[in-house]
């Protein structure tokens, strides 16, 4: 039997990290076994489902490279099919019409809670044969009263749930709309899904769905319930833990294959290996290697993984990514160095392209603003002779000499002539050029900023130091 997995998000928001990890594991399992990966949009919650959310899901999957073989299918386009299956279940005696009012159901549940019993429908209409005039009934599935459901879960192992824990769930509302458990089973049957890979928050749904599969005489898929992704407080990851939207990480300059690498390691492992290419993930992935407990999302670790993947890019690829990030910020890259040259210098200093773009911005501006702390420390009156000497020496260089190596030779010669440490020259110059005390190699920084801008910034720094000296 050909492996067929499905990712079935609800379009009520963005594609979040947990959903993306589920989609990845479904995709990896299908690709590993030469199977099909199906995308199904479960949009029956009409009040909350939006076209914007559908597009956000599609955009997120496209960015991650999780291509699907079939779909997207939409549940709202399959209502006639659900109606057929509901009628089939009623006809076979596996479902019945329930005329109990909402008030009676609420009273039943309140009484169960007060008696410290698990709230469940008491089966009042289970054997009713006559309709109740003036009431549109719901349709309930007739759950077996005895025995249990055994789930041979590929991740969690054997799970057994007594039928006494389950009640006769509603499979069709009074307005004729099917409920989640009915539509999911119908879809999985019609789409020939062989493996249901999803979060373990669905475990309570699984025995109910198995009953419906059996009632329809369908072959059961194999189930694999993945542990939840947790925030740093040990609770299920949510908005309060920061960015959980996949597209937000794209905006933050994370590479898609780095995100896939990190997501794969949230709940799955292959020895002590931390870094994987997409091809390695497909080759090595085994659903049975997924851990049973939740994994904590660590943004620091994600950035480390991203930096390792950035390091593998060519200078041209780095430059394209940086140019894209700068363009998104409406930075005019024609006013500074080629992004590829700059990216090559910044690659060891940035963990994301967002961070790289932050560091790159100073190379495309006309002037700089001095950070107060850096200026207070480096642009003191004692630095004035150094800055004036720099202006004189650097001003003598011809355009073809404005390269890293000749510039470094000039700076080293200055330090020797003035009998001072290189830092006494490099740090005031760094603040003059960038406004801060941190930058790439100072000769590289000079070369990339260019002679005209460098000389102009040194001149501004000289005036700043003079003004400070007059105030003291």
Short mmCIF file of C-alpha atoms in Angstrom, two decimals:
data_model
loop_
_atom_site.label_atom_id
_atom_site.label_comp_id
_atom_site.label_asym_id
_atom_site.label_seq_id
_atom_site.Cartn_x
_atom_site.Cartn_y
_atom_site.Cartn_z
CA UNK A 1 0.00 0.00 0.00
CA UNK A 2 1.39 3.39 -1.00
CA UNK A 3 2.09 5.69 1.95
CA UNK A 4 -0.20 8.73 2.01
CA UNK A 5 0.00 11.38 4.71
CA UNK A 6 -1.96 14.58 5.12
CA UNK A 7 -1.52 17.95 6.77
CA UNK A 8 -4.90 19.37 7.73
CA UNK A 9 -4.70 22.88 9.21
CA UNK A 10 -7.66 25.03 10.17
CA UNK A 11 -7.46 28.46 8.46
CA UNK A 12 -8.22 30.48 11.58
CA UNK A 13 -4.83 32.21 11.78
CA UNK A 14 -1.27 31.93 10.53
CA UNK A 15 0.79 28.78 10.09
CA UNK A 16 2.26 28.45 13.57
CA UNK A 17 5.39 26.60 14.62
CA UNK A 18 3.54 23.54 15.91
CA UNK A 19 1.61 23.21 12.65
CA UNK A 20 4.75 23.66 10.59
CA UNK A 21 6.51 20.89 12.56
CA UNK A 22 3.54 18.57 11.98
CA UNK A 23 3.53 19.39 8.27
CA UNK A 24 7.28 18.73 8.12
CA UNK A 25 7.02 15.30 9.76
CA UNK A 26 4.11 14.34 7.48
CA UNK A 27 6.13 15.52 4.48
CA UNK A 28 9.32 13.74 5.58
CA UNK A 29 7.48 10.48 6.20
CA UNK A 30 5.85 10.58 2.77
CA UNK A 31 9.07 11.53 1.00
CA UNK A 32 11.09 8.89 2.87
CA UNK A 33 8.70 6.13 1.74
CA UNK A 34 8.07 7.40 -1.78
CA UNK A 35 4.50 8.29 -0.88
CA UNK A 36 2.11 11.20 -1.30
CA UNK A 37 1.69 14.26 0.89
CA UNK A 38 -1.81 15.74 0.83
CA UNK A 39 -2.84 19.23 1.94
CA UNK A 40 -6.37 19.50 3.31
CA UNK A 41 -7.83 22.73 4.67
CA UNK A 42 -10.33 22.08 7.45
CA UNK A 43 -12.41 25.21 7.03
CA UNK A 44 -15.76 24.13 8.48
CA UNK A 45 -15.47 26.76 11.24
CA UNK A 46 -16.98 29.40 8.97
CA UNK A 47 -16.99 32.16 11.57
CA UNK A 48 -13.24 32.00 12.14
CA UNK A 49 -11.91 30.71 8.81
CA UNK A 50 -10.62 33.38 6.43
CA UNK A 51 -9.08 33.57 2.98
CA UNK A 52 -6.18 35.49 4.52
CA UNK A 53 -5.45 32.58 6.84
CA UNK A 54 -5.59 30.11 3.95
CA UNK A 55 -3.07 32.22 2.06
CA UNK A 56 -0.85 32.53 5.14
CA UNK A 57 -0.74 28.74 5.42
CA UNK A 58 0.04 28.31 1.72
CA UNK A 59 2.73 31.02 1.87
CA UNK A 60 4.33 29.45 4.94
CA UNK A 61 4.48 26.02 3.34
CA UNK A 62 5.87 27.43 0.12
CA UNK A 63 8.61 29.27 2.02
CA UNK A 64 9.55 26.08 3.86
CA UNK A 65 9.56 24.10 0.62
CA UNK A 66 6.93 21.62 1.83
CA UNK A 67 5.42 20.84 -1.54
CA UNK A 68 2.24 18.76 -1.59
CA UNK A 69 1.26 16.17 -4.16
CA UNK A 70 -2.49 16.75 -3.89
CA UNK A 71 -4.61 19.64 -2.72
CA UNK A 72 -5.37 21.91 -1.23
CA UNK A 73 -8.75 20.28 -0.58
CA UNK A 74 -11.40 22.24 1.33
CA UNK A 75 -13.90 20.60 3.64
CA UNK A 76 -16.58 23.19 2.86
CA UNK A 77 -16.63 21.78 -0.68
CA UNK A 78 -17.46 18.29 0.58
CA UNK A 79 -20.67 18.81 2.56
CA UNK A 80 -22.70 16.58 0.21
CA UNK A 81 -20.27 13.74 0.84
CA UNK A 82 -20.51 14.18 4.62
CA UNK A 83 -24.30 14.10 4.38
CA UNK A 84 -24.07 10.77 2.54
CA UNK A 85 -21.88 9.25 5.23
CA UNK A 86 -24.10 10.54 8.05
CA UNK A 87 -27.13 9.00 6.33
CA UNK A 88 -25.18 5.75 5.93
CA UNK A 89 -24.39 5.65 9.64
CA UNK A 90 -28.02 6.24 10.57
CA UNK A 91 -29.17 3.56 8.15
CA UNK A 92 -26.71 1.02 9.55
CA UNK A 93 -27.76 1.76 13.13
CA UNK A 94 -24.44 3.36 14.12
CA UNK A 95 -25.95 6.82 14.55
CA UNK A 96 -29.23 8.28 15.74
CA UNK A 97 -31.17 11.52 15.97
CA UNK A 98 -31.03 13.25 19.34
CA UNK A 99 -33.80 15.71 20.26
CA UNK A 100 -32.46 16.71 23.69
CA UNK A 101 -32.42 20.48 24.19
CA UNK A 102 -29.31 22.48 24.97
CA UNK A 103 -30.77 23.22 28.40
CA UNK A 104 -31.17 19.53 29.19
CA UNK A 105 -27.62 18.76 28.03
CA UNK A 106 -26.27 21.56 30.21
CA UNK A 107 -28.22 20.31 33.24
CA UNK A 108 -26.93 16.80 32.62
CA UNK A 109 -23.34 18.00 32.54
CA UNK A 110 -23.74 20.21 35.61
CA UNK A 111 -25.16 17.30 37.59
CA UNK A 112 -22.28 15.05 36.50
CA UNK A 113 -19.75 17.64 37.60
CA UNK A 114 -21.48 18.11 40.96
CA UNK A 115 -21.39 14.33 41.47
CA UNK A 116 -17.76 14.26 40.40
CA UNK A 117 -18.53 12.15 37.34
CA UNK A 118 -17.16 12.67 33.87
CA UNK A 119 -19.75 14.66 31.88
CA UNK A 120 -21.18 12.50 29.11
CA UNK A 121 -24.45 12.18 27.25
CA UNK A 122 -26.78 9.71 29.03
CA UNK A 123 -28.19 8.10 25.88
CA UNK A 124 -31.78 9.33 26.33
CA UNK A 125 -32.43 9.33 22.57
CA UNK A 126 -30.28 6.31 21.79
CA UNK A 127 -33.30 4.07 21.19
CA UNK A 128 -35.89 6.70 20.31
CA UNK A 129 -37.85 5.83 17.18
CA UNK A 130 -40.29 8.73 16.97
CA UNK A 131 -39.30 12.30 16.12
CA UNK A 132 -40.07 15.24 18.41
CA UNK A 133 -42.21 17.82 16.67
CA UNK A 134 -40.72 21.32 16.33
CA UNK A 135 -37.13 20.30 17.15
CA UNK A 136 -34.32 19.92 14.65
CA UNK A 137 -32.23 17.07 16.02
CA UNK A 138 -28.48 16.64 16.13
CA UNK A 139 -27.03 13.33 14.95
CA UNK A 140 -25.06 11.33 17.50
CA UNK A 141 -22.75 8.41 16.91
CA UNK A 142 -23.67 5.30 18.86
CA UNK A 143 -20.48 4.55 20.76
CA UNK A 144 -20.03 0.95 22.00
CA UNK A 145 -20.94 0.73 25.68
CA UNK A 146 -18.37 -1.93 26.58
CA UNK A 147 -14.80 -2.77 25.76
CA UNK A 148 -12.00 -0.41 24.87
CA UNK A 149 -10.08 1.07 21.98
CA UNK A 150 -6.43 0.08 21.59
CA UNK A 151 -4.23 2.44 19.58
CA UNK A 152 -0.86 1.12 18.42
CA UNK A 153 0.64 4.57 18.15
CA UNK A 154 3.89 4.84 16.20
CA UNK A 155 5.22 7.47 18.63
CA UNK A 156 3.43 6.96 21.94
CA UNK A 157 3.28 3.18 21.87
CA UNK A 158 0.17 1.29 22.94
CA UNK A 159 -2.67 3.48 24.18
CA UNK A 160 -5.87 1.91 25.54
CA UNK A 161 -9.00 3.94 26.23
CA UNK A 162 -12.14 2.43 27.75
CA UNK A 163 -15.38 3.04 25.90
CA UNK A 164 -16.86 4.02 29.27
CA UNK A 165 -14.76 7.20 28.98
CA UNK A 166 -16.48 8.12 25.72
CA UNK A 167 -20.02 9.31 25.08
CA UNK A 168 -22.21 9.40 22.03
CA UNK A 169 -20.55 12.29 20.26
CA UNK A 170 -22.43 14.64 17.97
CA UNK A 171 -21.43 14.03 14.34
CA UNK A 172 -23.90 16.47 12.76
CA UNK A 173 -25.28 19.68 14.25
CA UNK A 174 -28.94 20.65 14.12
CA UNK A 175 -28.19 23.02 11.23
CA UNK A 176 -26.93 20.10 9.15
CA UNK A 177 -23.23 20.90 9.43
CA UNK A 178 -20.93 17.96 10.19
CA UNK A 179 -18.62 18.07 13.19
CA UNK A 180 -14.86 17.70 13.19
CA UNK A 181 -14.60 13.99 14.00
CA UNK A 182 -17.04 12.96 11.28
CA UNK A 183 -15.54 15.09 8.50
CA UNK A 184 -11.97 14.07 9.36
CA UNK A 185 -12.78 10.37 9.11
CA UNK A 186 -14.71 10.84 5.86
CA UNK A 187 -11.78 12.76 4.37
CA UNK A 188 -9.16 10.27 5.50
CA UNK A 189 -11.17 7.41 3.99
CA UNK A 190 -11.86 9.13 0.68
CA UNK A 191 -8.28 10.38 0.37
CA UNK A 192 -6.81 6.93 1.16
CA UNK A 193 -4.72 8.29 4.02
CA UNK A 194 -2.51 5.53 5.40
CA UNK A 195 -0.77 7.42 8.20
CA UNK A 196 -2.26 10.13 10.39
CA UNK A 197 0.60 12.17 11.85
CA UNK A 198 -0.57 14.97 14.15
CA UNK A 199 -0.12 16.60 17.55
CA UNK A 200 -0.87 14.61 20.69
CA UNK A 201 -3.61 17.07 21.59
CA UNK A 202 -5.70 14.93 19.21
CA UNK A 203 -5.29 11.71 21.19
CA UNK A 204 -8.73 12.14 22.78
CA UNK A 205 -10.26 12.36 19.29
CA UNK A 206 -8.57 9.22 18.02
CA UNK A 207 -10.74 6.54 19.75
CA UNK A 208 -13.89 8.34 18.59
CA UNK A 209 -12.57 8.44 15.05
CA UNK A 210 -11.57 4.78 15.17
CA UNK A 211 -15.16 3.88 16.08
CA UNK A 212 -16.42 5.79 13.03
CA UNK A 213 -13.83 4.11 10.78
CA UNK A 214 -14.99 0.71 12.04
CA UNK A 215 -18.66 1.58 11.65
CA UNK A 216 -18.00 2.46 8.01
CA UNK A 217 -16.07 -0.76 7.43
CA UNK A 218 -12.95 1.22 6.47
CA UNK A 219 -9.31 0.27 6.90
CA UNK A 220 -7.75 2.08 9.83
CA UNK A 221 -4.78 4.33 9.13
CA UNK A 222 -1.78 4.09 11.41
CA UNK A 223 -1.59 6.87 13.98
CA UNK A 224 1.45 8.85 15.15
CA UNK A 225 0.82 11.52 17.78
CA UNK A 226 3.63 14.05 18.13
CA UNK A 227 4.49 15.71 21.45
CA UNK A 228 3.68 19.36 21.91
CA UNK A 229 6.20 22.15 21.39
CA UNK A 230 6.68 24.00 24.67
CA UNK A 231 7.69 27.50 25.62
CA UNK A 232 10.54 28.19 28.04
CA UNK A 233 8.07 27.96 30.92
CA UNK A 234 7.22 24.36 30.07
CA UNK A 235 3.74 25.21 28.81
CA UNK A 236 2.40 24.72 25.31
CA UNK A 237 3.94 27.30 23.00
CA UNK A 238 1.62 30.21 22.25
CA UNK A 239 1.67 33.88 21.34
CA UNK A 240 2.85 34.85 24.79
CA UNK A 241 6.17 33.10 24.11
CA UNK A 242 6.98 35.42 21.22
CA UNK A 243 6.95 34.85 17.48
CA UNK A 244 5.19 31.60 16.64
CA UNK A 245 4.18 32.40 13.07
CA UNK A 246 6.36 30.80 10.42
CA UNK A 247 6.20 33.93 8.28
CA UNK A 248 7.48 35.99 11.22
CA UNK A 249 10.66 33.96 11.24
CA UNK A 250 10.97 34.57 7.52
CA UNK A 251 10.75 38.30 8.25
CA UNK A 252 13.36 37.87 10.98
CA UNK A 253 15.88 36.61 8.43
CA UNK A 254 15.81 32.89 9.18
CA UNK A 255 16.66 30.60 6.27
CA UNK A 256 13.90 28.11 5.39
CA UNK A 257 16.20 25.09 5.45
CA UNK A 258 17.56 26.23 8.82
CA UNK A 259 14.00 26.39 10.15
CA UNK A 260 13.30 22.90 8.80
CA UNK A 261 16.49 21.64 10.45
CA UNK A 262 15.51 23.17 13.78
CA UNK A 263 11.89 22.00 13.63
CA UNK A 264 13.00 18.45 12.85
CA UNK A 265 15.10 18.41 16.01
CA UNK A 266 12.09 19.44 18.10
CA UNK A 267 10.93 15.96 18.99
CA UNK A 268 13.15 13.87 16.69
CA UNK A 269 16.81 13.00 16.74
CA UNK A 270 19.47 11.01 14.94
CA UNK A 271 22.20 10.36 17.45
CA UNK A 272 23.97 13.55 18.44
CA UNK A 273 23.78 15.14 14.99
CA UNK A 274 22.47 18.69 15.11
CA UNK A 275 22.77 19.96 11.55
CA UNK A 276 21.01 18.38 8.60
CA UNK A 277 20.42 19.18 4.97
CA UNK A 278 16.90 18.58 3.68
CA UNK A 279 18.19 15.54 1.79
CA UNK A 280 19.65 14.11 5.00
CA UNK A 281 16.38 14.65 6.85
CA UNK A 282 14.48 12.68 4.22
CA UNK A 283 17.05 9.90 4.25
CA UNK A 284 17.36 9.61 8.03
CA UNK A 285 13.85 10.39 9.26
CA UNK A 286 12.02 7.60 11.08
CA UNK A 287 8.74 8.35 12.81
CA UNK A 288 9.58 5.81 15.52
CA UNK A 289 12.58 7.97 16.50
CA UNK A 290 10.30 10.79 17.64
CA UNK A 291 10.35 11.35 21.38
CA UNK A 292 7.22 10.93 23.48
CA UNK A 293 7.56 14.07 25.61
CA UNK A 294 7.37 17.73 24.63
CA UNK A 295 10.32 19.77 23.37
CA UNK A 296 11.15 23.31 24.44
CA UNK A 297 11.47 25.89 21.68
CA UNK A 298 14.78 27.70 22.15
CA UNK A 299 15.18 30.81 20.01
CA UNK A 300 18.89 31.00 20.85
CA UNK A 301 19.39 27.50 19.47
CA UNK A 302 17.38 28.37 16.35
CA UNK A 303 19.68 31.34 15.70
CA UNK A 304 22.74 29.12 16.15
CA UNK A 305 21.36 26.60 13.65
CA UNK A 306 20.57 29.43 11.25
CA UNK A 307 24.09 30.82 11.52
CA UNK A 308 25.54 27.39 10.70
CA UNK A 309 23.41 27.22 7.56
CA UNK A 310 24.32 30.79 6.63
CA UNK A 311 27.98 29.82 6.84
CA UNK A 312 27.45 27.20 4.13
CA UNK A 313 26.13 29.72 1.61
CA UNK A 314 28.35 31.12 -1.11
CA UNK A 315 29.20 34.82 -1.06
CA UNK A 316 26.78 35.34 -3.94
CA UNK A 317 23.94 33.57 -2.13
CA UNK A 318 24.64 35.58 1.01
CA UNK A 319 24.62 38.77 -1.03
CA UNK A 320 21.28 37.92 -2.64
CA UNK A 321 19.71 37.25 0.75
CA UNK A 322 21.13 40.45 2.23
CA UNK A 323 20.02 42.48 -0.79
CA UNK A 324 16.51 41.08 -0.43
CA UNK A 325 16.42 41.98 3.25
CA UNK A 326 17.72 45.49 2.62
CA UNK A 327 15.26 46.03 -0.21
CA UNK A 328 12.42 45.01 2.07
CA UNK A 329 13.56 47.84 4.34
CA UNK A 330 13.61 50.21 1.37
CA UNK A 331 17.37 50.66 1.66
CA UNK A 332 18.98 52.03 -1.51
CA UNK A 333 21.81 49.55 -2.03
CA UNK A 334 23.25 51.64 -4.87
CA UNK A 335 24.60 54.08 -2.26
CA UNK A 336 27.01 51.57 -0.76
CA UNK A 337 29.06 48.43 -1.38
CA UNK A 338 27.91 45.36 -3.30
CA UNK A 339 25.78 43.30 -0.86
CA UNK A 340 27.82 40.17 -1.65
CA UNK A 341 31.07 41.88 -0.56
CA UNK A 342 29.47 43.20 2.61
CA UNK A 343 27.78 39.90 3.41
CA UNK A 344 31.11 38.11 3.15
CA UNK A 345 32.52 40.39 5.85
CA UNK A 346 29.45 40.22 8.09
CA UNK A 347 28.73 36.48 7.81
CA UNK A 348 30.62 35.58 11.00
CA UNK A 349 29.00 38.41 12.95
CA UNK A 350 25.31 37.78 12.26
CA UNK A 351 23.00 34.89 13.17
CA UNK A 352 20.20 35.94 10.84
CA UNK A 353 19.77 38.10 7.78
CA UNK A 354 17.72 40.52 9.83
CA UNK A 355 20.69 40.98 12.14
CA UNK A 356 23.02 41.22 9.15
CA UNK A 357 20.84 43.93 7.63
CA UNK A 358 20.93 45.82 10.93
CA UNK A 359 24.72 45.76 10.82
CA UNK A 360 24.79 46.60 7.11
CA UNK A 361 22.62 49.69 7.35
CA UNK A 362 25.48 51.97 8.33
CA UNK A 363 27.24 51.25 5.02
CA UNK A 364 24.36 52.75 3.03
CA UNK A 365 23.72 55.94 5.01
CA UNK A 366 25.19 59.40 4.41
CA UNK A 367 26.16 59.94 8.03
CA UNK A 368 26.18 58.33 11.45
CA UNK A 369 24.87 59.04 14.91
CA UNK A 370 27.34 58.39 17.68
CA UNK A 371 26.24 56.03 20.41
CA UNK A 372 26.56 57.94 23.67
CA UNK A 373 28.58 55.30 25.49
CA UNK A 374 30.94 54.65 22.57
CA UNK A 375 31.50 58.35 21.90
CA UNK A 376 32.10 59.12 25.57
CA UNK A 377 34.82 56.47 25.70
CA UNK A 378 36.51 56.85 22.32
CA UNK A 379 35.88 60.39 21.02
CA UNK A 380 37.68 62.20 23.82
CA UNK A 381 40.08 65.14 23.38
CA UNK A 382 42.99 62.71 23.60
CA UNK A 383 41.77 61.13 20.35
CA UNK A 384 41.99 64.40 18.39
CA UNK A 385 45.64 64.00 17.22
CA UNK A 386 44.86 60.46 16.10
CA UNK A 387 41.80 61.48 14.11
CA UNK A 388 43.61 64.43 12.51
CA UNK A 389 46.54 62.18 11.55
CA UNK A 390 44.09 59.67 10.10
CA UNK A 391 42.45 62.36 8.01
CA UNK A 392 45.84 63.43 6.64
CA UNK A 393 47.25 59.95 5.95
CA UNK A 394 44.06 58.45 4.49
CA UNK A 395 43.39 61.53 2.42
CA UNK A 396 46.66 60.98 0.54
CA UNK A 397 45.58 57.55 -0.75
CA UNK A 398 44.65 57.21 -4.38
CA UNK A 399 41.25 55.58 -5.23
CA UNK A 400 42.92 52.33 -6.31
CA UNK A 401 44.68 52.17 -2.94
CA UNK A 402 41.37 52.26 -1.02
CA UNK A 403 41.43 48.52 -0.43
CA UNK A 404 41.62 46.49 2.77
CA UNK A 405 45.29 45.53 2.55
CA UNK A 406 46.75 48.99 1.74
CA UNK A 407 44.45 50.56 4.33
CA UNK A 408 45.58 48.14 7.00
CA UNK A 409 49.23 48.91 6.17
CA UNK A 410 48.56 52.64 6.60
CA UNK A 411 46.91 52.12 9.98
CA UNK A 412 49.69 49.86 11.23
CA UNK A 413 52.33 52.35 10.06
CA UNK A 414 50.50 55.13 11.90
CA UNK A 415 50.46 53.13 15.11
CA UNK A 416 54.19 52.53 14.80
CA UNK A 417 54.99 56.16 13.97
CA UNK A 418 52.88 57.46 16.88
CA UNK A 419 54.22 54.73 19.18
CA UNK A 420 50.74 53.68 20.33
CA UNK A 421 48.79 50.45 20.31
CA UNK A 422 46.70 49.66 17.27
CA UNK A 423 43.54 49.92 19.38
CA UNK A 424 44.27 53.59 20.08
CA UNK A 425 43.80 54.18 16.38
CA UNK A 426 41.26 51.53 15.50
CA UNK A 427 38.65 52.26 18.15
CA UNK A 428 38.27 56.05 17.66
CA UNK A 429 38.19 55.39 13.91
CA UNK A 430 35.55 52.67 14.33
CA UNK A 431 33.26 55.01 16.28
CA UNK A 432 33.86 57.77 13.73
CA UNK A 433 32.90 55.48 10.86
CA UNK A 434 30.01 53.53 12.36
CA UNK A 435 28.89 55.41 15.45
CA UNK A 436 29.50 52.37 17.65
CA UNK A 437 32.36 50.44 19.17
CA UNK A 438 31.66 47.28 17.17
CA UNK A 439 32.17 46.61 13.48
CA UNK A 440 33.98 44.20 11.17
CA UNK A 441 37.75 44.50 10.73
CA UNK A 442 38.49 48.22 10.65
CA UNK A 443 40.36 48.07 7.32
CA UNK A 444 37.46 46.14 5.76
CA UNK A 445 35.07 48.70 7.19
CA UNK A 446 37.00 51.58 5.65
CA UNK A 447 37.17 49.82 2.30
CA UNK A 448 33.47 49.02 2.19
CA UNK A 449 32.29 52.46 3.29
CA UNK A 450 34.47 54.04 0.63
CA UNK A 451 36.88 56.98 0.66
CA UNK A 452 34.41 59.84 0.30
CA UNK A 453 32.09 58.72 3.08
CA UNK A 454 34.98 57.67 5.32
CA UNK A 455 36.72 61.04 5.06
CA UNK A 456 33.45 62.87 5.65
CA UNK A 457 32.73 60.83 8.79
CA UNK A 458 36.23 61.31 10.17
CA UNK A 459 35.78 65.06 9.65
CA UNK A 460 32.51 64.99 11.61
CA UNK A 461 34.22 63.08 14.41
CA UNK A 462 37.03 65.65 14.56
CA UNK A 463 34.50 68.46 14.91
CA UNK A 464 32.68 66.47 17.61
CA UNK A 465 35.90 66.02 19.62
CA UNK A 466 36.82 69.68 19.26
CA UNK A 467 33.40 70.76 20.48
CA UNK A 468 33.67 68.41 23.41
CA UNK A 469 37.10 69.78 24.29
CA UNK A 470 35.75 73.36 24.28
CA UNK A 471 32.99 72.34 26.69
CA UNK A 472 35.36 70.76 29.18
#
